[in-house]
Every structure is written in C-alpha cells, then in structure tokens.
Amino acid sequence: MFSRILALIVTRLLKLRYRINIRGLENIRREKGRGMLFLPNHPAMIDPVIVSSILVPEFHPHIIVDDEQIHATALKFLVRPLKLLPLPDIGLRGKEVYAEVEKAFKDCVSLLNSGEDVLMYPAGQNYRSCHEDLQGNAGVQILLQYCPDVRVIMIRTSGLWGSSFSRSSGETPVFRKCMLRNLGRLLLNLVFFCPRRTVHVTFEEAGADLPRQGGKAEINSYLERFYNADSPGNTYVPYLWWERGGPRVIPEPAEAEDVLPDKAGIPPEIREKVRKKLCETASMTEVKDEDLLGRDLGMDSLMIFEICTWVRQEFGQTVATPEALRRVRDVMYGAMGLKSEIRSLNPIPPKWFLPPDDRIHRIMPGCRTITESFLAFAAAEPDFPLLADQTGGVLTNRKIVLSILALKGSFEQLPGDRVGIIMPACAPFFVIFMAALFAGKTPVLLNWTVGPRNLAACAKKSEVQAILSAKQVITQLEARGTDFSAVKEKIVYLEDLAEKITAGKKLLALLRSFFCRRTLRSDRVPETAAILFTSGSESEPKAVPLTHDNFIRDVEYAIRPLHLRMDDCILGMLPPFHSFGLMIGVMLPAVTNMRTVFHTNPTEGAMLAKLIAAYQPTMIVGTPTFAEGILAHGTRESLKSIRIIITGAEKCPQSVLDLCHDRCPEACFLEGYGITECSPIVALNHPDAFKRNSIGLVLECLKWMIRGEDGSVLGPNAAGMLFVSGPSVFHGYLGYDGPSPFEEIDGNSWYRTGDLVEADEKGFLTFKGRLKRFIKVAGEMVSLPAVEDALLEHFQGKAEGVPLAVEAAGADSDPEIILFATFDVDKNEANSAIREAGFSPIHYIRRVVRLEEIPLLGTGKTDYRTLKKLLQAE
C-alpha cells in the first residue's frame, strides 16, 4: 500500500514538469508463474523515478540499485517497501565484492524462476551521449543464461537527453542538487506554470529474434538497436514560463580531449606487454591503440578492474579509477605512470543557443557612439546572450551592464584621460573596454609582442599612466618570454580592483543594471573610441586614434553586403591590439548585438575547432594561417555550423582554399583587405559579388582612387598606390611629427595607404605589394628599418661606408629577414643584438649574406631593389 501511495504522489509531482506518454504497456500483462525481466535504458538520473512510478503500482518489481546509491541517499529508507536489490559496483571495488555480486545475481535468478519480476538497468550508468552504449556489460547475458525462458520486457525512455538530470552539459549531475534547483524553478513558475518536457516511455516484449544464448556483444547490440531507435538530440526545454525560444535541439557536448604525450613516446616494451595482456584478456589476436576497451574489446567492468590490478603488479603504477582506462593507449600511459587527464570543455548554458532567425543584422539607428549603441541593444534585449568563453561562461547584456557598473567607479579613479589595456581575446576584454569608455577614459590597445622598447614607446606616446590587465594574463605571457619590465610599474591588476568593490557597491550595481539606459546614458564618453598602434617604415610604432563614428560607419558598410542573420555568431580569436581583433571583439557585438565566442590563443587550431563544434559559431574571421589551423584540426561534422570564412592581413594560399572546400564545402570563403587607419576594413568580397584571388570591392562609404608614381589617376588593370577617403578613415597620427599620410587632391583630403593595388573593370581590387618597407610575420607588422637601425648601432665601426642592410625574401605568407653585411657576422650575435634592442623573436634574422659592398643609389641611400634582385637570382 505504501509503495502505491508513494508512486501516486511521485506521478503527480512529475506531471508538473514532464508530459509523459506511455506506449505499449497495455500489451504487457502478467502470466501466472512466469517472471518478467524489465530492461530500461538510462538517459538521465530522473528516468528511474519515471519508470518506477509506472511499474510499481501494477507490477511492483524488484529493482536492482547500486548499493552506493542506497547508502548515500534516502533510498536506504525505501529498501523494503520498494523491494530494492543492492548491487555493488565491481568496476570500482574489484574482486573483493565479487561474491556479493554473484549472490545478487543468484537472488535475481531465483526471483525470476519463481515468477517474480525484476528491473535491471543493463548499462549501469547514465548516457554519455544521445545514444545508449552498453559497452562490454554482461549482466543481461548472465541472467538469460540461467533464465532462458524469462519474459524480457525492453523499456525505452526518450526525451530526457538534454535535461538537467542528464550528462548533456558535459558534467555528471548530482541528483540532490538537481532536485533542489528544480524545486526553486518550480516555485518561480508558481508551481503550475512550469514549461513541460515531453517524455516517451515505450514498452516492448523481446521477440523470438532475441539471441538468448548469444554472447554479451550480440545481446547488447540487440538491446541497443531498440534503445537507440528513438534518440532525439540534446533537447533544451525552458525552465521558466517567460523564457523565449521554446523547446529546441542544441549541439551535443564536446568530447573530452586527451592531453597526454604523443603515443610515439610509449616505450616499445610497455606497448608490447600491454597489447599482449589485453589480447589475452579480451580473447583477441590484435588490438589497436585507439580501440575502446568496452566497445571494441568487449571488456566488462571486472575485466577493466583486473587490468588496473595488473598494471599495479606489473609496472608498479596505480591507476586512480577504472574509468580512466577508456582506450588501449590509456593502459599504456597508466603503465608509464602518467595520469590520463581529460580536458573537457566547461558546460555551455542552453541559453547560448538561439532558435533559427533569418532576420538581417542592422546597426541601431540614431546612435552616435559605440556605448550608446550597446545600451540601446541592452535595453531592448537585456537577457540576450552576447558573449561567451570558457573562463567566464555566457554573458548576457544585463550581466555585461552589471559588470560595467561595478568597474566604472574604479576606472574613474585611474590617473590620466587614457588607459592602456593588455588583454587577450576574451569576454572580460569587452567589459573592460566598455567600462573604460563609460568612465571617460580612452582605451589604448597595447601590443605586447613588439618587445619592451616599442611597448614602452607606445605607452609614452599615448601618455598612458595606468595599464589594465589581469595577473593571470601577465604571468602566462611572462612565462612565454614576454618582457614587461619597461611598463611593469604602470600595470593595474583587475583582481586588485575587484577586491576593493564592496558588497554594497555590488548590490547597487545590480539594482542599477535593470535601468541601464538611465544610469549610463548620461556618462560622457571620450570622442576617441580607441587608440591602436601600427608599424610603418619608422623604428617606432605610430599611434592611430579612431573615433566612434569611424568604427560605426566601418561596421555598418562592412556587414551590409554580407547579409548576416540575427542567429549568426562569430569566433573571436584575434588579439584586441590587432585592428581586426578589436573589430570582432568589441565593435561587432556592441554595434550590431552579434554573439561572439572567444578564445585567447589563435594558434590553438585543435581547441578552436573543438570550440566551434561546441558553441556552433557561423563565422570565422582571421588570417589565413589561423584559419588553416582550425580547418586542419576540424572535420566536416565539427565545422558544420560555419557558413562564412573571411581572411585578411596576408594573401591566402591555395592550400587554405582547398582545405576550406574540403572541410566546409557549404561555407562562403571570402578575402578582404584592411588598414588600421581605416577602422580597419577597406575592401571585402561578399556572397553576392566576389572574385577569387582578389581582395574584393571597396566599401560603399569610401571614395577611392589608384594613382601612379607621377600622380596620375590610373584606370582598370593598372597597378598603383591606393588612396581612400571617407567616414571610416582616421584624422591623423597621435604625437607624430613625420610627413603627413594625407594628400590634398582636388580640394579633398585623401589617405595615402602606401599599398599597391590593381582594379579591374568592375572595381575588384588585387593586392600587388607594399610600398613601405615592412613585412608581416605571424600576422604582425615588422619594420625592416627598425631592425636595421638596431644592427647598425650594435656593429658600428665594423666596416667603412654602409656596413649592412636588411631586406626580406620569400613568400608574403612566410617571409624571412635577411642581413646583408660587408664583414663577417655571426647570426646568433645579430639576433642577440636585436633582442637587446627590445625587439621580439619575430624580428630575428633568418640568414646572413656576405657582400663586398652594399649597393647604393645615386643619392647615397641603400639600393634595396638591387638587394631584392640578388635574392631572386639565388
């Protein structure tokens, strides 16, 4: 009677969240003297509650339960009324509980043969993906061996993969915590208004085709075919009645990534011993390093536990848990004493994934500043998930506003009108940038890769008195060899500022975040939105101040021909000191409300491909080198969300195009061209108008012309220097006393780009080369005169006349810096001099060429054209 009442109460409670549809139960009826073996799948921790509430009132089966679950939960009080049968986990406790396991199975056999019903979960654990995987489990085979005539009732529960009780988030849920969290949600929904998840529970009696006398692999395959016949994907159902979007399928959790040494490092003797042992245990003639112990070798939990014991006895190494041994190579690593560490992505909140929305992205009309545009979107959609990364999770517009309000006061106390920022691509960078603007400070994006001398010069030129960064960022960069000694005393750590924010200030910021338009719109933001740095032919970088209007106009006309959808999402990986990185990391999300997912290191192609599979961004923007790293590590399946790939900063080689067509055949691959001084996009191919091997059409907001050396305006198919004019072009360098980058032509001011291009009849530009003496290495600008000056200073007096010169050779995508010298020079000494001058390794000399004399022009200057010809003749 108690169990029936309990089942009735549980059924009523389940209906508050679940819409349970029962199929086939009417066909399952008792037969006198013949027991039934109920075999359910196990998609989530809640399905035993659902299945038991259905079966207990009518069938009241004996339920096999992990004894740890009984001892650790309230189930210990329900052992007798619910007829629970404790079963030890032999995979964790080994042979010491083998007798208890054997007794439990004998009791089950006795019950079934006496006409009693038994409920057992063949998997013994929750789903790890949207499909059931019984691996090498032998429980069903054992029962069928001793009860060959038992009625087998298969139960398929579908619709729970994606619930908070499942592992769909990538983490193992804790039942008690899930219950408490859902109780709170129930109260927020006033109990009766909770959105419901549809769950189907299907009962089917196994037919004559069940291989009752077969092996465990054969039996398990039969069960899996039934369980996986209806396997809906990772389905998110809103928890609160006011959530928008409704039920929707979201991406599956990313698989864990092994972070162990390359398998080639496994000693041959260990490899051979492990393979021999596994072949003996699994009765196989050969095993592969990537074989799964359960799925491919058919090993059950006891076998795997015995392998753990064998590793300890044979090699003196302890494996922490049998679950660490998933593959053959894991056993080899265990024998070497290496822990099988798995680096998984943190769970991604379902709110990140939006329902399909093909409306076109537009900038917010009437907004004059980046901050005003952001606030307008934040007020219109406060719960919109704008930013995400693996450190801070998902940030909604409201949460970003809250963070800005919390930090703004601290930023206002910093000295000076400008504040430096040293941060990689991440969601907190957006918050820091916007908080600085609201605090009345102009953000200065400092490039930490230029070396200590140039870094100090940038800080001095921009009159920065405080540089914002995080302790973890500085520590990690210093560990990689970055020298911050020249600016270390100016660095203000965000962690220190956060400690000074009292609980009262946090509460006030929370309250004010609900009225963001009123509390932040009154702040006076600086006219200059950001200061970036770019290297030219001089030895020091030039400061490029860009206004709000520069950025807004550039974004507006860049996205217009791309037809970006409201559900689009961009991958942000370029560092913010890179003009394209700032465009992606701040300007696009602030001006268009486009979702952006960040990763701090653009060179980690494997992790970026993994993030794409998890977060489902639709756009990749970066250099060809970074795009190639992603494409090389991704697959068609993991990259299927990508529909647009845009590359710039360097010419895209054919190999990258081929890789794109192979991995993302449906994606639109576009090349573009930009300059920091132009905010930065100047020209871009787009889906409706593109030309292969071109850099596209100049943005509609820009006027442009191509001029020859004599100043004449050139027509189609003639190469010359590109000049541009328009609202996205900057107004001049900061603190610069060199020649003006502008020219007055026909009464108008035109920016001289210094780049040689050629236009066809339709206006498509083809990049022909750079007039200025700088090159790009790893996507960063390297000034050849600056390197040359450093070497001249170090080697002064070594020879008469012009002793040396620096030039570059090789493809634009992979140039090498060459030192020409009239005396014997050791390359290591030259690079040491470059390092001592404060330059980073990307400035290093690749090789030295000895000449009798450095060729000179009639003016006495070095003839670099002749030097290039010498290199080409080699």
XYZ file of N, CA, C and O in Angstrom, residues 679-820:
568
model
N 39.944 51.715 -39.777
C 38.973 51.225 -38.772
C 38.466 49.784 -38.799
O 37.486 49.529 -38.114
N 38.964 48.789 -39.424
C 40.082 48.718 -40.351
C 39.675 48.295 -41.769
O 40.493 48.294 -42.663
N 38.408 47.877 -41.992
C 38.045 47.247 -43.260
C 37.968 48.283 -44.376
O 37.293 49.308 -44.253
N 38.647 47.990 -45.484
C 38.648 48.865 -46.659
C 37.923 48.192 -47.822
O 37.091 48.813 -48.489
N 38.236 46.941 -48.073
C 37.634 46.221 -49.194
C 37.289 44.800 -48.744
O 37.940 44.245 -47.855
N 36.270 44.237 -49.401
C 35.807 42.920 -48.977
C 35.013 42.258 -50.100
O 34.176 42.901 -50.741
N 35.304 41.011 -50.342
C 34.415 40.211 -51.177
C 33.162 39.899 -50.370
O 33.207 39.846 -49.136
N 32.056 39.667 -51.024
C 30.859 39.273 -50.299
C 30.059 38.270 -51.130
O 30.325 38.093 -52.335
N 29.109 37.579 -50.531
C 28.433 36.474 -51.221
C 27.832 36.847 -52.568
O 27.797 36.013 -53.484
N 27.358 38.071 -52.736
C 26.720 38.464 -53.988
C 27.706 38.995 -55.020
O 27.340 39.186 -56.180
N 28.917 39.278 -54.606
C 29.913 39.824 -55.526
C 31.304 39.461 -55.020
O 31.798 40.066 -54.069
N 31.895 38.465 -55.622
C 33.249 38.103 -55.216
C 34.050 37.638 -56.427
O 33.503 37.173 -57.429
N 35.348 37.816 -56.305
C 36.270 37.415 -57.356
C 37.443 36.713 -56.696
O 38.096 37.261 -55.807
N 37.675 35.480 -57.096
C 38.741 34.684 -56.488
C 40.095 35.363 -56.681
O 40.368 35.978 -57.725
N 40.910 35.318 -55.662
C 42.260 35.901 -55.631
C 42.253 37.429 -55.609
O 43.297 38.054 -55.798
N 41.090 38.015 -55.392
C 41.030 39.466 -55.213
C 40.751 39.768 -53.751
O 40.378 38.878 -52.980
N 40.917 41.051 -53.377
C 40.585 41.460 -52.003
C 39.222 42.136 -51.959
O 38.837 42.706 -50.950
N 38.482 42.036 -53.061
C 37.097 42.458 -53.059
C 36.865 43.874 -53.521
O 37.725 44.531 -54.125
N 35.661 44.369 -53.223
C 35.222 45.709 -53.589
C 35.413 46.656 -52.405
O 35.206 46.271 -51.252
N 35.776 47.873 -52.683
C 35.922 48.882 -51.632
C 34.544 49.175 -51.032
O 33.528 49.194 -51.740
N 34.501 49.365 -49.696
C 33.234 49.637 -49.024
C 32.553 50.875 -49.632
O 33.219 51.837 -50.036
N 31.222 50.838 -49.650
C 30.453 51.910 -50.284
C 30.656 53.263 -49.599
O 30.456 54.308 -50.218
N 31.044 53.263 -48.334
C 31.209 54.534 -47.622
C 32.526 55.224 -47.966
O 32.759 56.363 -47.542
N 33.390 54.564 -48.721
C 34.706 55.106 -49.032
C 34.813 55.527 -50.494
O 34.347 54.814 -51.394
N 35.440 56.668 -50.713
C 35.875 57.045 -52.047
C 37.302 56.523 -52.220
O 38.073 56.482 -51.259
N 37.647 56.152 -53.435
C 38.978 55.596 -53.640
C 39.501 55.925 -55.030
O 38.738 56.200 -55.959
N 40.815 55.900 -55.149
C 41.465 56.062 -56.445
C 42.809 55.359 -56.404
O 43.378 55.101 -55.333
N 43.309 55.030 -57.574
C 44.635 54.426 -57.711
C 45.489 55.385 -58.527
O 45.117 55.787 -59.641
N 46.638 55.767 -57.976
C 47.499 56.755 -58.635
C 48.863 56.159 -58.948
O 49.407 55.344 -58.194
N 49.391 56.591 -60.080
C 50.719 56.151 -60.481
C 51.802 56.972 -59.811
O 51.528 57.900 -59.043
N 53.053 56.645 -60.111
C 54.182 57.345 -59.494
C 54.192 58.819 -59.865
O 54.680 59.666 -59.113
N 53.621 59.132 -61.027
C 53.607 60.531 -61.458
C 52.383 61.286 -60.950
O 52.171 62.450 -61.294
N 51.559 60.631 -60.109
C 50.400 61.285 -59.535
C 49.147 61.170 -60.375
O 48.074 61.649 -59.956
N 49.226 60.547 -61.541
C 48.053 60.417 -62.398
C 47.113 59.344 -61.860
O 47.542 58.374 -61.239
N 45.818 59.551 -62.096
C 44.811 58.572 -61.683
C 44.780 57.452 -62.718
O 44.607 57.706 -63.924
N 44.934 56.211 -62.259
C 45.017 55.063 -63.164
C 43.653 54.420 -63.364
O 42.808 54.399 -62.461
N 43.468 53.876 -64.501
C 42.237 53.172 -64.818
C 42.356 51.693 -64.512
O 43.281 51.249 -63.818
N 41.435 50.878 -65.045
C 41.441 49.434 -64.790
C 42.724 48.768 -65.275
O 43.359 49.210 -66.243
N 43.100 47.701 -64.527
C 44.210 46.817 -64.895
C 45.565 47.510 -64.897
O 46.478 47.105 -65.623
N 45.708 48.547 -64.084
C 46.996 49.222 -63.923
C 47.306 49.313 -62.433
O 46.465 49.725 -61.636
N 48.512 48.914 -62.054
C 48.882 48.892 -60.636
C 49.399 50.238 -60.186
O 50.189 50.889 -60.883
N 48.946 50.658 -59.021
C 49.407 51.903 -58.443
C 49.048 51.968 -56.971
O 48.531 51.003 -56.387
N 49.334 53.131 -56.362
C 49.060 53.271 -54.935
C 47.583 53.582 -54.694
O 46.975 54.364 -55.401
N 47.025 52.943 -53.656
C 45.622 53.147 -53.302
C 45.477 54.346 -52.374
O 46.173 54.452 -51.361
N 44.543 55.236 -52.719
C 44.173 56.368 -51.878
C 42.695 56.208 -51.513
O 41.881 55.826 -52.365
N 42.345 56.508 -50.251
C 40.950 56.396 -49.823
C 40.555 57.629 -49.024
O 41.394 58.308 -48.425
N 39.242 57.869 -49.005
C 38.695 58.989 -48.239
C 37.284 58.619 -47.819
O 36.529 58.029 -48.595
N 36.926 58.941 -46.571
C 35.584 58.624 -46.123
C 35.457 58.616 -44.616
O 36.437 58.868 -43.884
N 34.257 58.324 -44.102
C 33.994 58.435 -42.653
C 34.712 57.418 -41.789
O 34.803 57.628 -40.580
N 35.229 56.341 -42.367
C 35.936 55.351 -41.535
C 37.439 55.582 -41.500
O 38.168 54.831 -40.848
N 37.922 56.619 -42.173
C 39.355 56.922 -42.202
C 39.714 57.837 -41.027
O 38.990 58.797 -40.736
N 40.815 57.540 -40.357
C 41.226 58.323 -39.198
C 41.611 59.743 -39.599
O 41.702 60.069 -40.793
N 41.882 60.598 -38.606
C 42.165 62.003 -38.884
C 43.644 62.365 -38.717
O 44.011 63.530 -38.869
N 44.470 61.389 -38.387
C 45.893 61.685 -38.244
C 46.493 60.969 -37.060
O 45.804 60.615 -36.096
N 47.815 60.732 -37.117
C 48.510 60.018 -36.050
C 48.631 60.883 -34.803
O 48.648 62.113 -34.863
N 48.742 60.215 -33.668
C 48.871 60.893 -32.385
C 50.354 61.100 -32.074
O 51.146 60.148 -32.132
N 50.717 62.339 -31.747
C 52.098 62.623 -31.366
C 53.097 62.299 -32.455
O 54.180 61.779 -32.177
N 52.748 62.599 -33.673
C 53.589 62.229 -34.824
C 54.022 63.490 -35.561
O 53.195 64.334 -35.929
N 55.340 63.640 -35.800
C 55.836 64.836 -36.475
C 56.465 64.517 -37.820
O 57.209 65.324 -38.389
N 56.162 63.325 -38.342
C 56.680 62.938 -39.649
C 55.813 63.482 -40.770
O 54.889 64.275 -40.557
N 56.098 63.066 -41.999
C 55.310 63.534 -43.151
C 53.856 63.101 -43.034
O 53.552 62.013 -42.543
N 52.964 63.963 -43.484
C 51.526 63.679 -43.377
C 51.153 62.476 -44.238
O 51.630 62.341 -45.371
N 50.287 61.606 -43.711
C 49.817 60.474 -44.520
C 48.702 60.873 -45.487
O 48.183 60.025 -46.212
N 48.335 62.152 -45.472
C 47.237 62.618 -46.322
C 47.777 63.497 -47.453
O 48.817 64.132 -47.323
N 47.011 63.527 -48.530
C 47.327 64.410 -49.648
C 46.067 65.161 -50.046
O 44.968 64.585 -50.069
N 46.221 66.435 -50.341
C 45.116 67.238 -50.837
C 45.021 67.049 -52.349
O 45.960 67.373 -53.092
N 43.899 66.515 -52.805
C 43.688 66.283 -54.231
C 42.335 66.862 -54.606
O 41.300 66.455 -54.052
N 42.350 67.832 -55.500
C 41.113 68.485 -55.952
C 40.305 69.029 -54.774
O 39.073 68.911 -54.736
N 40.998 69.576 -53.799
C 40.321 70.202 -52.672
C 39.858 69.237 -51.602
O 39.287 69.673 -50.597
N 40.116 67.935 -51.747
C 39.711 66.929 -50.752
C 40.939 66.259 -50.158
O 41.985 66.132 -50.818
N 40.791 65.794 -48.900
C 41.884 65.107 -48.208
C 41.788 63.602 -48.452
O 40.737 62.984 -48.218
N 42.881 63.021 -48.935
C 42.920 61.578 -49.232
C 44.037 60.922 -48.415
O 45.134 61.452 -48.312
N 43.714 59.724 -47.862
C 44.725 58.973 -47.111
C 45.534 58.110 -48.077
O 44.983 57.350 -48.875
N 46.843 58.264 -47.989
C 47.762 57.504 -48.825
C 48.085 56.181 -48.114
O 48.792 56.166 -47.105
N 47.566 55.072 -48.614
C 47.710 53.785 -47.914
C 49.123 53.236 -47.977
O 49.531 52.485 -47.102
N 49.872 53.583 -49.046
C 51.199 53.008 -49.189
C 51.179 51.618 -49.778
O 52.232 50.977 -49.900
N 49.998 51.128 -50.166
C 49.868 49.786 -50.730
C 49.556 49.853 -52.214
O 48.790 50.714 -52.676
N 50.154 48.957 -52.966
C 49.958 48.901 -54.407
C 48.848 47.909 -54.737
O 48.879 46.761 -54.284
N 47.875 48.372 -55.507
C 46.755 47.521 -55.906
C 46.469 47.732 -57.381
O 46.962 48.664 -58.017
N 45.624 46.843 -57.882
C 45.166 46.946 -59.264
C 43.678 46.656 -59.274
O 43.208 45.743 -58.581
N 42.909 47.432 -60.025
C 41.456 47.254 -60.086
C 41.045 46.774 -61.473
O 41.640 47.183 -62.480
N 40.029 45.902 -61.504
C 39.503 45.504 -62.809
C 38.333 46.404 -63.182
O 38.023 47.372 -62.474
N 37.665 46.080 -64.290
C 36.588 46.931 -64.782
C 35.420 47.032 -63.811
O 34.669 48.021 -63.809
N 35.227 46.006 -62.961
C 34.100 46.004 -62.022
C 34.465 46.584 -60.658
O 33.615 46.670 -59.776
N 35.733 46.934 -60.487
C 36.144 47.527 -59.220
C 36.766 46.560 -58.232
O 37.113 46.969 -57.111
N 36.940 45.295 -58.598
C 37.591 44.339 -57.704
C 39.085 44.645 -57.634
O 39.750 44.783 -58.675
N 39.583 44.750 -56.416
C 40.991 45.071 -56.217
C 41.824 43.809 -56.071
O 41.405 42.833 -55.446
N 43.020 43.871 -56.618
C 44.007 42.814 -56.429
C 45.232 43.430 -55.778
O 45.759 44.443 -56.262
N 45.673 42.850 -54.682
C 46.812 43.389 -53.933
C 48.099 43.043 -54.670
O 48.342 41.883 -55.029
N 48.958 44.047 -54.886
C 50.186 43.845 -55.650
C 51.458 43.969 -54.820
O 52.520 43.561 -55.264
N 51.375 44.537 -53.656
C 52.570 44.656 -52.832
C 52.497 45.873 -51.931
O 51.589 46.698 -52.029
N 53.480 45.978 -51.029
C 53.519 47.077 -50.069
C 54.685 47.995 -50.410
O 55.815 47.537 -50.555
N 54.378 49.243 -50.512
C 55.414 50.215 -50.841
C 56.324 50.467 -49.644
O 57.531 50.647 -49.786
N 55.748 50.491 -48.467
C 56.531 50.743 -47.260
C 57.415 49.536 -46.970
O 57.081 48.411 -47.313
N 58.508 49.795 -46.298
C 59.448 48.715 -46.013
C 59.109 48.033 -44.686
O 59.809 48.147 -43.697
N 57.995 47.311 -44.736
C 57.679 46.457 -43.594
C 57.076 45.170 -44.127
O 56.600 45.099 -45.261
N 57.135 44.151 -43.328
C 56.593 42.838 -43.695
C 55.708 42.348 -42.562
O 55.708 42.916 -41.465
N 54.958 41.300 -42.842
C 54.126 40.681 -41.805
C 54.675 39.300 -41.483
O 54.879 38.469 -42.363
N 54.940 39.099 -40.209
C 55.400 37.808 -39.707
C 54.411 37.351 -38.660
O 54.167 38.063 -37.681
N 53.822 36.177 -38.869
C 52.813 35.645 -37.937
C 51.672 36.634 -37.736
O 51.134 36.766 -36.643
N 51.337 37.365 -38.804
C 50.219 38.300 -38.721
C 50.561 39.642 -38.102
O 49.704 40.511 -38.006
N 51.838 39.833 -37.693
C 52.250 41.080 -37.045
C 53.201 41.850 -37.962
O 53.988 41.270 -38.717
N 53.127 43.173 -37.876
C 53.969 44.023 -38.703
C 55.390 44.077 -38.138
O 55.593 44.256 -36.944
N 56.373 43.935 -39.042
C 57.782 44.021 -38.666
C 58.430 45.096 -39.530
O 58.392 45.032 -40.770
N 59.016 46.085 -38.872
C 59.676 47.186 -39.577
C 61.121 46.796 -39.880
O 61.927 46.607 -38.972
N 61.449 46.717 -41.187
C 62.818 46.379 -41.565
C 63.800 47.491 -41.205
O 64.905 47.203 -40.738
N 63.452 48.769 -41.376
C 64.380 49.827 -40.942
C 64.681 49.788 -39.454
O 65.801 50.101 -39.031
N 63.686 49.413 -38.643
C 63.917 49.363 -37.202
C 64.934 48.276 -36.857
O 65.824 48.474 -36.018
N 64.815 47.117 -37.507
C 65.781 46.035 -37.284
C 67.163 46.478 -37.756
O 68.183 46.239 -37.090
N 67.193 47.125 -38.907
C 68.462 47.592 -39.479
C 69.143 48.600 -38.566
O 70.367 48.527 -38.330
N 68.381 49.537 -38.010
C 68.951 50.543 -37.113
C 69.566 49.896 -35.877
O 70.640 50.320 -35.402
N 68.884 48.883 -35.339
C 69.400 48.201 -34.144
C 70.731 47.518 -34.444
O 71.670 47.544 -33.630
N 70.856 46.913 -35.643
C 72.098 46.229 -36.014
C 73.210 47.233 -36.328
O 74.383 47.000 -35.991
N 72.858 48.336 -36.954
C 73.858 49.359 -37.238
C 74.454 49.911 -35.950
O 75.665 50.145 -35.854
N 73.593 50.096 -34.953
C 74.087 50.621 -33.674
C 75.014 49.617 -32.998
O 76.039 49.987 -32.433
N 74.672 48.335 -33.091
C 75.493 47.307 -32.425
C 76.829 47.098 -33.137
O 77.873 46.927 -32.490
N 76.797 47.121 -34.483
C 78.007 46.792 -35.246
C 78.723 48.043 -35.770
O 79.554 47.938 -36.687
N 78.430 49.183 -35.218
C 79.055 50.406 -35.708
C 80.581 50.311 -35.571
O 81.122 49.813 -34.597
N 81.271 50.807 -36.646
C 82.730 50.780 -36.645
C 83.317 49.496 -37.183
O 84.535 49.356 -37.279
N 82.466 48.531 -37.559
C 82.985 47.259 -38.049
C 83.540 47.378 -39.459
O 84.398 46.596 -39.863
N 82.984 48.322 -40.237
C 83.439 48.482 -41.617
C 83.175 49.912 -42.054
O 82.357 50.621 -41.477
N 83.894 50.339 -43.111
C 83.710 51.683 -43.635
C 82.479 51.732 -44.531
O 81.998 50.728 -45.043
N 81.976 52.960 -44.729
C 80.824 53.138 -45.596
C 79.567 52.574 -44.958
O 79.392 52.609 -43.736
N 78.701 52.025 -45.802
C 77.474 51.379 -45.316
C 77.801 49.918 -45.031
O 78.025 49.139 -45.959
N 77.856 49.523 -43.771
C 78.327 48.170 -43.457
C 77.282 47.066 -43.643
O 77.648 45.906 -43.845
N 75.999 47.445 -43.549
C 74.985 46.380 -43.614
C 73.651 46.937 -44.084
O 73.425 48.141 -44.102
N 72.778 46.022 -44.446
C 71.407 46.365 -44.836
C 70.517 45.158 -44.556
O 70.987 44.016 -44.538
N 69.239 45.436 -44.336
C 68.270 44.370 -44.031
C 67.178 44.377 -45.093
O 66.633 45.427 -45.437
N 66.884 43.206 -45.610
C 65.830 43.065 -46.607
C 65.076 41.769 -46.308
O 65.519 40.964 -45.484
N 63.936 41.596 -46.952
C 63.127 40.395 -46.743
C 63.012 39.627 -48.042
O 63.038 40.195 -49.139
N 62.894 38.314 -47.903
C 62.740 37.440 -49.066
C 61.682 36.397 -48.757
O 61.233 36.252 -47.617
N 61.299 35.667 -49.785
C 60.313 34.600 -49.592
C 58.905 35.079 -49.869
O 58.664 36.246 -50.207
N 57.971 34.161 -49.707
C 56.561 34.469 -49.962
C 56.029 35.425 -48.905
O 56.522 35.471 -47.774
N 54.993 36.191 -49.277
C 54.393 37.135 -48.323
C 53.848 36.419 -47.106
O 53.803 36.970 -46.007
N 53.392 35.144 -47.311
C 52.807 34.398 -46.194
C 53.860 33.890 -45.222
O 53.547 33.572 -44.076
N 55.142 33.795 -45.693
C 56.197 33.293 -44.812
C 57.511 33.967 -45.182
O 58.422 33.330 -45.702
N 57.646 35.264 -44.924
C 58.883 35.962 -45.304
C 60.007 35.650 -44.327
O 59.775 35.250 -43.190
N 61.237 35.839 -44.799
C 62.397 35.694 -43.922
C 63.241 36.957 -44.017
O 63.385 37.550 -45.088
N 63.757 37.377 -42.874
C 64.554 38.595 -42.812
C 66.019 38.231 -43.082
O 66.587 37.355 -42.417
N 66.606 38.905 -44.060
C 67.979 38.626 -44.496
C 68.872 39.814 -44.125
O 68.509 40.976 -44.355
N 70.030 39.516 -43.574
C 71.018 40.545 -43.259
C 72.139 40.493 -44.300
O 72.775 39.447 -44.485
N 72.343 41.586 -45.014
C 73.492 41.742 -45.920
C 74.571 42.510 -45.167
O 74.289 43.549 -44.555
